[in-house]
Coordinates of C-alpha atoms and ligand atoms in Angstrom, one line a residue:
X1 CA 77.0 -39.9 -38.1
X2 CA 79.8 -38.5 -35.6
X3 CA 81.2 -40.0 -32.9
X4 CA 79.7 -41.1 -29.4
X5 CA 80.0 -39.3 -26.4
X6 CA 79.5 -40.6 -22.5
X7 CA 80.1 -38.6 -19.4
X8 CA 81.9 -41.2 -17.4
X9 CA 81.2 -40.7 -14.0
X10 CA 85.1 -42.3 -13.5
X11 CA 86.8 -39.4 -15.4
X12 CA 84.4 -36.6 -14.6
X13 CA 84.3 -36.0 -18.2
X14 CA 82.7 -36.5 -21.3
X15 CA 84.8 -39.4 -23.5
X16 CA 84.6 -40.7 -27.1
X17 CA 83.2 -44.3 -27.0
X18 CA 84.9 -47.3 -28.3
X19 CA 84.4 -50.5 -27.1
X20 CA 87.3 -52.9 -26.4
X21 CA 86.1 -55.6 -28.8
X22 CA 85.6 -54.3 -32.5
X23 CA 81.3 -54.5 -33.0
X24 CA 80.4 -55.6 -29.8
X25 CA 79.4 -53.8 -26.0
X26 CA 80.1 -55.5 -22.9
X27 CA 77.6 -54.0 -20.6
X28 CA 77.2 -54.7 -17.3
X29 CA 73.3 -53.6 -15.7
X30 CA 72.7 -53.8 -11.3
X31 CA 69.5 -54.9 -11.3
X32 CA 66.5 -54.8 -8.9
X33 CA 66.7 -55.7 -5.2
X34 CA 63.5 -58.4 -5.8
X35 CA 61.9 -58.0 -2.0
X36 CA 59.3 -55.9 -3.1
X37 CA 57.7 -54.2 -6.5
X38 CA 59.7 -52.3 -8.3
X39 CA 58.9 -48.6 -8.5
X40 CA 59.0 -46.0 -11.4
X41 CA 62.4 -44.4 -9.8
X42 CA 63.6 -47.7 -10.7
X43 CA 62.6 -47.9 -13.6
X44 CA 63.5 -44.4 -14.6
X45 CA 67.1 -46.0 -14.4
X46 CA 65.6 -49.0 -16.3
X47 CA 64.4 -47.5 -18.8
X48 CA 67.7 -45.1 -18.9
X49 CA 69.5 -48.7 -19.8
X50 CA 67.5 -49.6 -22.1
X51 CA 67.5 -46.6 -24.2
X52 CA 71.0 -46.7 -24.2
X53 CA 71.2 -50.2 -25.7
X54 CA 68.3 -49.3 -28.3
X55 CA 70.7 -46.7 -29.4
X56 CA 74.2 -48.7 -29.2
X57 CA 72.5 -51.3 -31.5
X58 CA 70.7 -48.7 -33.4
X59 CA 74.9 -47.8 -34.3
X60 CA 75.2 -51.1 -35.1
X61 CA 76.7 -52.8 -32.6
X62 CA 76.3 -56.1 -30.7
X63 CA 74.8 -55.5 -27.4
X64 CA 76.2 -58.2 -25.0
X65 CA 73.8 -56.9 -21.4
X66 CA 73.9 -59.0 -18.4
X67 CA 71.5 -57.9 -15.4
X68 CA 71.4 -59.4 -12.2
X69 CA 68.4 -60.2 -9.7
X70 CA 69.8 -59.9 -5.8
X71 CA 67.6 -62.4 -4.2
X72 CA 69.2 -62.5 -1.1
X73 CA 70.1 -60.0 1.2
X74 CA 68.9 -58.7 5.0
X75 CA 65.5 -57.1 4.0
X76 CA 64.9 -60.7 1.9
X77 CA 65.7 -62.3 4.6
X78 CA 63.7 -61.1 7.3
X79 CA 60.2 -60.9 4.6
X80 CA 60.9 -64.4 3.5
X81 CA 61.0 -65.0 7.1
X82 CA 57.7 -63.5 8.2
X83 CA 55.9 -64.9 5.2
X84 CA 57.1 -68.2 6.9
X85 CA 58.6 -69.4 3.2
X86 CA 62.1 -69.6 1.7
X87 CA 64.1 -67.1 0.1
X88 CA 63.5 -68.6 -3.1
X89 CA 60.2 -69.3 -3.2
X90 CA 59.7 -65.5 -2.1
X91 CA 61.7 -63.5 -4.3
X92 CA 60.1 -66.0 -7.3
X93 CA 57.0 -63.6 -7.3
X94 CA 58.9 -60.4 -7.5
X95 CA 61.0 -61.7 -9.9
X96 CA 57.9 -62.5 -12.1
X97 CA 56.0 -59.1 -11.1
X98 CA 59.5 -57.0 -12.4
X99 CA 60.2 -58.9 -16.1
X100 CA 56.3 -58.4 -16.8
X101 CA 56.7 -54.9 -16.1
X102 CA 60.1 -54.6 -18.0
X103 CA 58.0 -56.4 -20.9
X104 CA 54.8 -54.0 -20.2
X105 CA 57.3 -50.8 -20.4
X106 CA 58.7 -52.0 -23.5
X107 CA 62.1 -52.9 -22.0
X108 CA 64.3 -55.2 -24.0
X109 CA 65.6 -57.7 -22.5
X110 CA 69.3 -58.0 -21.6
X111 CA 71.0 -61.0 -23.4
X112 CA 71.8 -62.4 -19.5
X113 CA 69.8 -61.7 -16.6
X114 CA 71.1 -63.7 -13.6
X115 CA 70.1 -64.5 -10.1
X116 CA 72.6 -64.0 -7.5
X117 CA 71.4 -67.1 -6.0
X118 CA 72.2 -69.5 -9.2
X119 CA 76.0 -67.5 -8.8
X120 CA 77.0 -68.6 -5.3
X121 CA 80.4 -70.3 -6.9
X122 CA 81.1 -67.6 -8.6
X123 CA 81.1 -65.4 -5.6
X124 CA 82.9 -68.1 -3.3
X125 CA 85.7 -68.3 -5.6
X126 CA 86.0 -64.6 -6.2
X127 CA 86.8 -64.5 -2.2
X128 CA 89.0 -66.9 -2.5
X129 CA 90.8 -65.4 -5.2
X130 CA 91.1 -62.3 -2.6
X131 CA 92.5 -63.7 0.0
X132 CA 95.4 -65.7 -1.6
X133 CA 96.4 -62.4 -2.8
X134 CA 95.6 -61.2 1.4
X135 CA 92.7 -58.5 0.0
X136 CA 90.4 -60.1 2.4
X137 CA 90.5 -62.2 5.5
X138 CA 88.1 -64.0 7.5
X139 CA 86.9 -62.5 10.8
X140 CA 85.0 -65.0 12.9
X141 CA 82.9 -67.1 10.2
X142 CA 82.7 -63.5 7.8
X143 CA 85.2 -62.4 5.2
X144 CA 86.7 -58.3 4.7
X145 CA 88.0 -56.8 2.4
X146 CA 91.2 -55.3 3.1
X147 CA 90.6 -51.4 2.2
X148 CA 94.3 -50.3 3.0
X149 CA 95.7 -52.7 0.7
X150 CA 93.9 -51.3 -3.0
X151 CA 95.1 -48.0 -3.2
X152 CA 93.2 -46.7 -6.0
X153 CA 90.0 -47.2 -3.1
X154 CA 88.1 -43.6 -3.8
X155 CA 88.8 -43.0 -7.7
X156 CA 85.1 -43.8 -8.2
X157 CA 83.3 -41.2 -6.3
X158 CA 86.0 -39.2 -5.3
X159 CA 85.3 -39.9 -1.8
X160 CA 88.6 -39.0 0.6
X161 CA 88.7 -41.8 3.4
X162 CA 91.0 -39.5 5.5
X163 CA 88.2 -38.4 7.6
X164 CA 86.5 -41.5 8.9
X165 CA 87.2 -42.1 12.3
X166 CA 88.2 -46.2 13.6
X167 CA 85.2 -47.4 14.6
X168 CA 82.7 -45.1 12.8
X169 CA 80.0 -47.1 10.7
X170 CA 80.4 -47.8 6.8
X171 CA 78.8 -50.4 6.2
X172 CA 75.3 -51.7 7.7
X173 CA 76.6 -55.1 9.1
X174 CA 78.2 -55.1 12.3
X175 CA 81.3 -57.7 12.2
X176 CA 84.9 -57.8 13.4
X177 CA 87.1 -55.8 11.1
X178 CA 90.4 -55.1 10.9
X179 CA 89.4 -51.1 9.7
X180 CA 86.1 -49.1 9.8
X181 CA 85.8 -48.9 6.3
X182 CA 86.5 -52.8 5.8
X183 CA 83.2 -54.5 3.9
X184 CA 81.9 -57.6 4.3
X185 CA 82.1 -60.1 1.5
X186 CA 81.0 -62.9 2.9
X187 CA 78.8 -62.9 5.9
X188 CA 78.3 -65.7 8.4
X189 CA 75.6 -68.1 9.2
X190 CA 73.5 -66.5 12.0
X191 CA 70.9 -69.1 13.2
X192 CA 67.7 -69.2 11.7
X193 CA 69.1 -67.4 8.2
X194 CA 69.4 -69.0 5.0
X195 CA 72.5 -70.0 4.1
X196 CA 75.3 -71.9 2.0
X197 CA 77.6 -74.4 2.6
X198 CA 81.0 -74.0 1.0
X199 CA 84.7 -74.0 1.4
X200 CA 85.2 -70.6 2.9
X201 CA 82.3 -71.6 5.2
X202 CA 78.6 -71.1 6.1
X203 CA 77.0 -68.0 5.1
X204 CA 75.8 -66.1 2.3
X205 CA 77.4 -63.7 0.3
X206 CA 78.0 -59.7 0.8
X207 CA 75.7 -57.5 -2.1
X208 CA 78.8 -55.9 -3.1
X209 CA 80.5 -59.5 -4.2
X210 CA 77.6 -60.3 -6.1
X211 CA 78.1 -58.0 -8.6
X212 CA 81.9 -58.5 -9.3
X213 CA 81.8 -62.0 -9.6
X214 CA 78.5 -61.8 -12.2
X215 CA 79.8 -59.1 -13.9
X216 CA 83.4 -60.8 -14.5
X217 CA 81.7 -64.2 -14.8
X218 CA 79.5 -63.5 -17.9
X219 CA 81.2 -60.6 -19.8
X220 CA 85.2 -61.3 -18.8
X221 CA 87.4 -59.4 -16.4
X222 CA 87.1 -55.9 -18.5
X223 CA 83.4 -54.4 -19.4
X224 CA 82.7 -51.5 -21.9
X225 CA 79.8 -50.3 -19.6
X226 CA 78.5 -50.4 -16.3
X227 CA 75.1 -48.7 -15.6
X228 CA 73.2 -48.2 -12.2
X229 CA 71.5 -45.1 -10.6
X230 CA 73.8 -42.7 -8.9
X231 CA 73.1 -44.2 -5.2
X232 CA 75.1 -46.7 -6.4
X233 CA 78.3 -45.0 -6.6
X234 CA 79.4 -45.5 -3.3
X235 CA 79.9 -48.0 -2.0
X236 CA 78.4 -50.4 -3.5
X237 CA 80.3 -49.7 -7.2
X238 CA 83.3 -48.5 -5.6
X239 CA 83.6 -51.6 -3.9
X240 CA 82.8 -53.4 -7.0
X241 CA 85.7 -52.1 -8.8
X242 CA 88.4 -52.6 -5.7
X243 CA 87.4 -56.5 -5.6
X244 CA 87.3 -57.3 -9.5
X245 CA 90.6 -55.2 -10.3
X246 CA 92.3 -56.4 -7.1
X247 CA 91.6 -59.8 -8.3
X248 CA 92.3 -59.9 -11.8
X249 CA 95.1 -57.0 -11.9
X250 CA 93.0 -55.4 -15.1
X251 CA 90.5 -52.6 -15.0
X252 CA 87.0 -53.6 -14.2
X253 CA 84.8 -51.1 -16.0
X254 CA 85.9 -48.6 -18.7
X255 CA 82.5 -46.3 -19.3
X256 CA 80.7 -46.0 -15.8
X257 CA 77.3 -44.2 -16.2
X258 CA 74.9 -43.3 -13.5
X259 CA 71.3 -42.4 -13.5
X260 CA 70.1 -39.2 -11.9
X261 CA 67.0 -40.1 -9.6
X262 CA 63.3 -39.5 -10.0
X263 CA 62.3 -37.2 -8.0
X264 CA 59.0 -36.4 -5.6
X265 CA 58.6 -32.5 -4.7
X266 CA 62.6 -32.5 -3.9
X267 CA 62.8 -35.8 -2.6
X268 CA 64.3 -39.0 -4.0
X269 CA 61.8 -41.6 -4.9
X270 CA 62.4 -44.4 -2.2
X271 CA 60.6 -47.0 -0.6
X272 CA 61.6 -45.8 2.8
X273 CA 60.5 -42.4 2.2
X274 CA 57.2 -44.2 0.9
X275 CA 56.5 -41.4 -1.6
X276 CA 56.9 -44.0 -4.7
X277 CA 54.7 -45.3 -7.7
X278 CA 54.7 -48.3 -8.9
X279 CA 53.5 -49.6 -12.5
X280 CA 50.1 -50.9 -11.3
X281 CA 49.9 -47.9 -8.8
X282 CA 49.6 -46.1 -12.0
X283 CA 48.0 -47.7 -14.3
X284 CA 44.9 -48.4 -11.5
X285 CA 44.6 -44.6 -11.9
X286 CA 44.3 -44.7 -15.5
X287 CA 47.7 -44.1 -17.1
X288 CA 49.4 -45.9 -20.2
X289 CA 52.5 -47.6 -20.3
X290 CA 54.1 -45.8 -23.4
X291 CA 53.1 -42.6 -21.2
X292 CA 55.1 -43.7 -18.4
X293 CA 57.8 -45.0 -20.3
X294 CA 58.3 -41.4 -22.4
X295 CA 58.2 -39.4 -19.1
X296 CA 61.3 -41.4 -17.7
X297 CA 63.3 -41.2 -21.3
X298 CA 62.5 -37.8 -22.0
X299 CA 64.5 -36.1 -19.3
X300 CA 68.4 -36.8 -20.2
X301 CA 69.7 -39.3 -17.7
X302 CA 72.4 -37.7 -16.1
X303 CA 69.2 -34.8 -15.0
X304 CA 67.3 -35.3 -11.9
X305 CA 63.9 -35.8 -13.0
X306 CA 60.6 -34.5 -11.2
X307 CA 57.6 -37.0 -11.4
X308 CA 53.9 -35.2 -11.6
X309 CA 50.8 -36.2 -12.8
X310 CA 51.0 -33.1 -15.1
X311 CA 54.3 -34.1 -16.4
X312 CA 52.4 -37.5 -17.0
X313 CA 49.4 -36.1 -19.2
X314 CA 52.1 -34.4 -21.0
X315 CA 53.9 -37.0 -21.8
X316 CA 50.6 -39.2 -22.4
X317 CA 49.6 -36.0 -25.1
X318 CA 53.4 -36.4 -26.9
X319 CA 52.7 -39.4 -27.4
X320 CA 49.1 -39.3 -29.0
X321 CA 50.1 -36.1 -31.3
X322 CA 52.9 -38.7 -32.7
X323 CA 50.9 -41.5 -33.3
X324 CA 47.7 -39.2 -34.8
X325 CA 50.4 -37.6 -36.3
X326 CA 51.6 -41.2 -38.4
X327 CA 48.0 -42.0 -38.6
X328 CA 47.4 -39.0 -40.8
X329 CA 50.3 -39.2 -42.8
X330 CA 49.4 -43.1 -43.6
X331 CA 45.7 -42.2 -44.1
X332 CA 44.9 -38.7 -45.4
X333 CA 45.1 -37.9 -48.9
X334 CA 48.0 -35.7 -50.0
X335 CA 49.2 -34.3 -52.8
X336 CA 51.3 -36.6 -55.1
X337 CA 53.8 -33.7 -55.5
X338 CA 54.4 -30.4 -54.1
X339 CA 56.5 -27.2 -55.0
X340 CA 57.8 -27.6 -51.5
X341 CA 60.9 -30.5 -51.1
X342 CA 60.7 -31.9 -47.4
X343 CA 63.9 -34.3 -48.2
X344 CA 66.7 -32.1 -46.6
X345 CA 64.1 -30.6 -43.6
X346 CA 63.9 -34.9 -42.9
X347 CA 67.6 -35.4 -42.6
X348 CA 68.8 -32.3 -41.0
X349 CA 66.0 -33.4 -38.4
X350 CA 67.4 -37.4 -38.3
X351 CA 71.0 -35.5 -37.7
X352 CA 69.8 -33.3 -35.0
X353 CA 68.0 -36.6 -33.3
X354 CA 71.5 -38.6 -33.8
X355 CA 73.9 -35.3 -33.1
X356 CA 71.4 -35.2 -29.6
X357 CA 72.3 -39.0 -28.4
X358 CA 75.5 -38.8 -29.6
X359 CA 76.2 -36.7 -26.8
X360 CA 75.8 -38.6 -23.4
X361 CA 72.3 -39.6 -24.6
X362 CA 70.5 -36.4 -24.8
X363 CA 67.1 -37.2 -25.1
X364 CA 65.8 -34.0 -25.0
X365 CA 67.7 -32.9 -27.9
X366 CA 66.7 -36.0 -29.6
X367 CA 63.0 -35.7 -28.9
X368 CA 63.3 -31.7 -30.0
X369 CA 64.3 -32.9 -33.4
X370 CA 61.4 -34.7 -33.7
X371 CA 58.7 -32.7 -32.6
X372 CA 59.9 -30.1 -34.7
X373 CA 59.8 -31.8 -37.6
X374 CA 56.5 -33.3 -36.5
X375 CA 55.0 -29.8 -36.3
X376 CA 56.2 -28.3 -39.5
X377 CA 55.2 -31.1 -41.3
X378 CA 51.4 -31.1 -39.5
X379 CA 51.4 -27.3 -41.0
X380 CA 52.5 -28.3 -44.1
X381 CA 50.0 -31.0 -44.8
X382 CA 47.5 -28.2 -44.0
X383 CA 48.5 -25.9 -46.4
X384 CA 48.0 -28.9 -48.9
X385 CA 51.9 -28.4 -49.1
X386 CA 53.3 -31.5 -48.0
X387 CA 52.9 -34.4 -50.9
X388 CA 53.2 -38.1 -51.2
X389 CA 56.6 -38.2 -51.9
X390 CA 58.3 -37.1 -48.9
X391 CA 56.4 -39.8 -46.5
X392 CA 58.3 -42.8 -46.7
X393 CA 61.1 -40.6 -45.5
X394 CA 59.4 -39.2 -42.9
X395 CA 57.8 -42.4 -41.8
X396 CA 61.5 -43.9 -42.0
X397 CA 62.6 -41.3 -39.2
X398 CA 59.7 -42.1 -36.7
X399 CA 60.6 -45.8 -37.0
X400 CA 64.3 -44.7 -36.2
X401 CA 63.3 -42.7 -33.2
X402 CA 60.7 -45.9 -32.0
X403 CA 63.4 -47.5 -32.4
X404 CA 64.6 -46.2 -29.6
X405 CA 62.4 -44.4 -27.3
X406 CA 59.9 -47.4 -28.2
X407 CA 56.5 -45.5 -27.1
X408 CA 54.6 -45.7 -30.6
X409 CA 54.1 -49.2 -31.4
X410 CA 52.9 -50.9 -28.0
X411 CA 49.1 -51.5 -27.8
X412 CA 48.3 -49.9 -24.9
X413 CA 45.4 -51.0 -24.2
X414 CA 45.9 -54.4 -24.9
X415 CA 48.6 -54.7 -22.5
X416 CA 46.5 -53.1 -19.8
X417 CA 43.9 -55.6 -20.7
X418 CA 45.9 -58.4 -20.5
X419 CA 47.3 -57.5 -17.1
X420 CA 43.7 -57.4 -16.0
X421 CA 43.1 -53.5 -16.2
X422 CA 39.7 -52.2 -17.1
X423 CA 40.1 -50.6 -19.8
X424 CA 37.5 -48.0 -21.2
X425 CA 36.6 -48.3 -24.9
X426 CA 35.5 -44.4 -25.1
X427 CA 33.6 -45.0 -28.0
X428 CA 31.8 -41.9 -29.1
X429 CA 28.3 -41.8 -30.4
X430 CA 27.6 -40.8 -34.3
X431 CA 26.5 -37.0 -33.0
X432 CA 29.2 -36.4 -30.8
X433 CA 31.5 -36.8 -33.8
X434 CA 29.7 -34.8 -36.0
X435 CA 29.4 -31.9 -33.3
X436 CA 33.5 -32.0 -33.3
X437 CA 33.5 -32.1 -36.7
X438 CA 31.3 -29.6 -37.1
X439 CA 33.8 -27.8 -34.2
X440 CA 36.6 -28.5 -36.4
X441 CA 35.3 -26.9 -39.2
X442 CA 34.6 -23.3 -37.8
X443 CA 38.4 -23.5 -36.6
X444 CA 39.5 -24.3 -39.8
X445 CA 37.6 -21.2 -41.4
X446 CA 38.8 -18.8 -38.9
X447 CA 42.3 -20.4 -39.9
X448 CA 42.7 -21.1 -36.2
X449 CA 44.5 -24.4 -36.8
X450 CA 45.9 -24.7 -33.5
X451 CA 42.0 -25.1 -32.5
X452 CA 41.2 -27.9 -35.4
X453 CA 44.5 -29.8 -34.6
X454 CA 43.3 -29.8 -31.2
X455 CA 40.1 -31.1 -32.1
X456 CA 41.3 -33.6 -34.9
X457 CA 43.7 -35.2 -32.1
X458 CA 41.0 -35.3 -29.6
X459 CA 39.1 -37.0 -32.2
X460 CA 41.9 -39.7 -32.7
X461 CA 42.4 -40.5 -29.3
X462 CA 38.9 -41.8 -30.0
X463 CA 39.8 -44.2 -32.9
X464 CA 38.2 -41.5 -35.2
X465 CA 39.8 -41.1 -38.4
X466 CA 39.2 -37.6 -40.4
X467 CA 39.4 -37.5 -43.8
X468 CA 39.5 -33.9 -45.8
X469 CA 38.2 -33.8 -49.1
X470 CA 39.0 -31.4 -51.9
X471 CA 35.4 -30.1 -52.0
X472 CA 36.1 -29.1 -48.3
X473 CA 33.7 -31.4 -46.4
X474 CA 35.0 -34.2 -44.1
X475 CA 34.7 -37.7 -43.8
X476 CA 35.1 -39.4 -40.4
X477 CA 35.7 -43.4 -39.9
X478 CA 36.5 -45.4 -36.9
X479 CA 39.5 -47.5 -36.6
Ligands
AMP501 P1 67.3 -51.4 -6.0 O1 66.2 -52.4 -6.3 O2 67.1 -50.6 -4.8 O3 68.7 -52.1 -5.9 O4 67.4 -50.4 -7.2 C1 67.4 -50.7 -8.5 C2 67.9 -49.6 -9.4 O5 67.1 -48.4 -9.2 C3 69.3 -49.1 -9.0 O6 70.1 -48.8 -10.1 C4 69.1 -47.8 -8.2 O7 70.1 -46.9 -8.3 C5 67.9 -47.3 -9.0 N1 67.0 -46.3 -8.2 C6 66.5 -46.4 -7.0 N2 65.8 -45.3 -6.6 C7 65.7 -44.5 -7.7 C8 65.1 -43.2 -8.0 N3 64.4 -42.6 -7.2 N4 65.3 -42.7 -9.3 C9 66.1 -43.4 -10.2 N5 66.7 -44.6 -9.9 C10 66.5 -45.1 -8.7
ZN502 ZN1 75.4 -54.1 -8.5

C-alpha cells in the first residue's frame, strides 16, 4: 500500500500523512449547530468525516474522533426562547433527531462527542489562560481577543487583514473592541438570556472558544486532523487556531481538511437560502438511506457537489447493481474452475481502490475500481467464464470497499421502518415474474445482455432470485 496523501487546506498542498503519535489519529470533528434538523449539506460533510475515518482505520490505525454539539448560541437562544423552554431542554430534541440520523446514514460514531454546554470550564479557563498572556481583555462584561498581538492571524485562509477598515463589521456581535477584527470569546449576560456564572463573569461563551477549548481538552494541545466544511475556514477556524496556539505556544492542528459544499442549481445548500433537504424530507419521498449516503461519498470531498433527484436514482441504481451483483455471486451456480484466472484482475482492482484514497480521499477513483471490476466480472460469469474459485477474493474486496463507503450492508428498509416510514413490500405476483423471465430470456438469445442484466436487476430489487441452469431454462425464488 503506498503512502497517504491530504490536501491541507493550511499548506495549500498535497502532504504525506503521519500522525504525531505512532498508531494512533487525533482528529478533531465541528459538529452540528443543534437549533434545527440537520440537512444533507451537512451531512455531505458528515459523511465526508466518516469516510475518512473508515479509511484511517481501514490502514490500521487507532481513530481517536471527538465531535462537538454547539447548544448554545444566538439563533438557540432566541428559539429556545419562543418555544418558552430552556436551552437545554430545546436543543435535547435535535440532539436526538441528528445521532439517529448519523446512526440511519451509517455514520460511525466518533469515540467523543461533546456538548459545548457540559464544557463551560473548559472554555472559562481557556480565556483565562488568554488574558494572563494579554491575548484577550474584557470590554464591559465581554472578553476579545487581541488580533494584533498573534501574528500568524491569516495563515489559515490566506485572508490579508490590511483592508478592513476600524469600525467595519467582522464579526455578528456588536461589543466594545479594541480593533474591528477583535472577536468575542466570551459574551456578556444580556437580560432575559441564558447564562453562566463564573470567574470571568456572567455570560456565555463565544462559538469560536468552544471549539479550542474541546478540541485541546479531549485530544491534547496538538491534533493530527481537523475536519469541517469549507465555511468554516474563516473565521471560525482561523480563530480557532490563534486562541489554542496563543495559549499553549504549540501548533493547534497539523492536517486541516475542508469539505466542499453541496450544492442546489449553483447555490450552497443553506437553511437561510431554504433550498435544503433533510433526511426525513427525503425519505417521505421514497429514498433509501444507503442511496443518500453514496451520493454524498461518491463525489471527492474537496469537489463541490450538485444534489438532484437524478443524481439520487443513480446513486440508488449503484447501489442495487452491487448488492444484486454479491447476491449472484453468493447464489448462482458457477463453474468450479475456469481457463480464465480473475486473481491478478482482483488485486490490481483492490490497488486502484487503495491508490484512489490514498490520494486526498478520492472516491471517485475508488468507486471506478470497483465498478470496473464489478462489470467485467458480471460479463464473465455470463460467459460461464468466471468460476468458484475466484469468489472469496472478490467477495473479500466488496467487504473492503463496505468497509468504507458502508452502503451495502444496511437494511434499508428496516431502518425506514423503524423510523416509522411506510415502506412498500413491492412484491410481485407469480406471472409478472415469469413475463420478465420470459423478457429475459429473448435478451439473452439475441446476446443483448445489457437488456437481460437490466431485467435480472430489476428482478432483484424485487427479492427475486434467478437461477440459470445448464439445460438453459431458469429458476426464480424469492428472498
Ligand atoms: P452547522 O450546523 O451550520 O454548524 O454546520 C455543520 C457542518 O456542515 C459544518 O462543517 C458546515 O461547514 C457544514 N455545511 C453546512 N452547509 C453545507 C453544505 N451546503 N454542504 C456541505 N457542508 C455544509
Ligand atoms: Zn468548530
Amino acid at each position: 500500500m503506498g503512502e497517504i496523501l491530504f490536501q491541507n487546506t493550511l499548506s495549500g498542498r498535497k502532504e504525506p500523512f503521519e500522525p504525531l503519535h505512532a498508531g494512533e489519529v487525533r482528529m478533531y470533528t465541528c459538529g452540528p449547530t443543534v437549533y434545527d434538523f440537520a440537512h444533507i449539506g451537512n451531512f455531505r460533510t458528515f459523511v465526508f468525516q466518516d469516510v475518512l475515518r473508515r479509511f484511517l482505520r481501514s490502514r490500521g490505525y487507532r481513530v481517536r474522533q471527538v465531535m462537538n454539539l454547539t447548544d448554545v448560541d444566538d439563533r438557540i437562544i432566541l428559539n429556545s426562547q419562543a418555544a418558552g423552554i430552556g436551552i437545554r431542554e430545546y436543543t435535547d430534541k435535535y440532539i436526538a433527531a441528528f445521532l439517529e440520523d448519523m446512526r440511519t446514514l451509517s455514520l460511525e460514531k466518533p469515540e467523543t462527542i461533546a456538548r459545548a454546554t457540559d464544557n463551560i470550564d473548559a472554555m472559562v479557563s481557556l480565556v483565562e489562560t488568554l488574558m494572563e498572556r494579554s491575548y484577550a481583555y474584557k470590554s464591559d462584561g465581554s472578553a476579545y481577543y487581541r488580533i494584533a498581538k498573534f501574528p500568524g492571524y491569516g495563515k489559515l485562509s490566506k485572508v490579508s487583514f490590511s483592508g478592513i477598515q476600524a469600525g467595519a463589521r467582522v464579526d455578528v456581535d456588536r461589543y466594545e473592541k479594541d480593533d474591528a477584527r477583535d472577536f468575542a470569546l466570551w459574551k456578556e449576560h444580556k437580560p432575559g438570556e441564558h447564562f453562566w456564572e463564573t470567574p470571568i463573569g456572567p455570560g456565555r461563551p463565544g462559538w469560536h472558544i468552544e471549539c479550542s477549548a474541546m478540541a485541546m481538552k479531549y485530544l491534547g494541545p496538538t491534533l493530527d486532523i481537523h475536519t469541517g466544511g469549507v465555511d468554516l475556514v474563516f473565521p471560525h477556524h482561523e480563530n480557532e487556531i490563534a486562541q489554542s496556539e496563543a495559549a499553549t505556544g504549540k501548533p493547534f492542528v497539523r492536517y486541516w481538511l475542508h469539505a466542499e459544499h453541496l450544492f442546489v442549481n449553483g447555490e450552497k445548500m443553506s437553511k437561510s437560502v431554504g433550498n435544503f433537504y433533510t433526511l426525513r424530507d427525503l425519505f417521505a419521498r421514497g429514498y433509501r438511506p444507503s442511496a443518500i449516503r453514496f451520493l454524498l461519498a461518491s463525489v471527492p470531498y474537496r469537489r463541490q457537489l450538485n444534489f438532484t433527484f437524478d443524481g439520487l436514482l443513480q446513486a440508488a441504481n449503484s447501489v442495487e447493481r452491487l448488492r444484486n451483483f454479491v447476491d449472484r455471486l453468493k447464489k448462482e451456480k458457477l463453474p468450479a474452475t475456469s481457463a480464465v484466472a480473475f486473481g491478478e484482475r482482483i488485486e490490481e482492482a483492490r490497488r486502484q481502490f487503495e491508490a484512489g484514497l490514498e490520494d486526498d480521499l478520492n472516491t471517485a477513483q475508488a468507486l471506478a475500481a470497483v465498478f470496473d471490476l464489478v462489470r467485467e466480472v458480471n460479463s464473465a460469469i455470463d460467459r460461464g467464464e468466471f468460476a468458484t474459485a475466484d469468489t472469496p477474493a472478490v467477495l473479500q474486496f466488496i467487504e473492503l470497499f463496505d468497509g468504507i463507503f458502508a452502503v451495502m450492508s444496511g437494511d434499508d428498509a428496516a431502518k425506514l421502518r423503524e423510523l416509522g416510514y411506510a415502506v412498500e413490500s413491492a412484491e410481485l405476483s407469480d406471472e409478472e415474474i415469469e413475463a420478465k423471465v420470459a423478457e429475459r430470456q429473448q435478451a439473452r438469445q439475441r446476446r443483448d445482455f445489457a437488456a437481460s442484466d437490466r431485467v435480472r436487476n430489476e428482478l432483484a430489487e424485487h427479492g427475486i432470485i434467478l437461477e440459470d441452469l445448464k439445460d438453459g431454462t431458469v429458476r426464480w425464488k424469492r428472498k
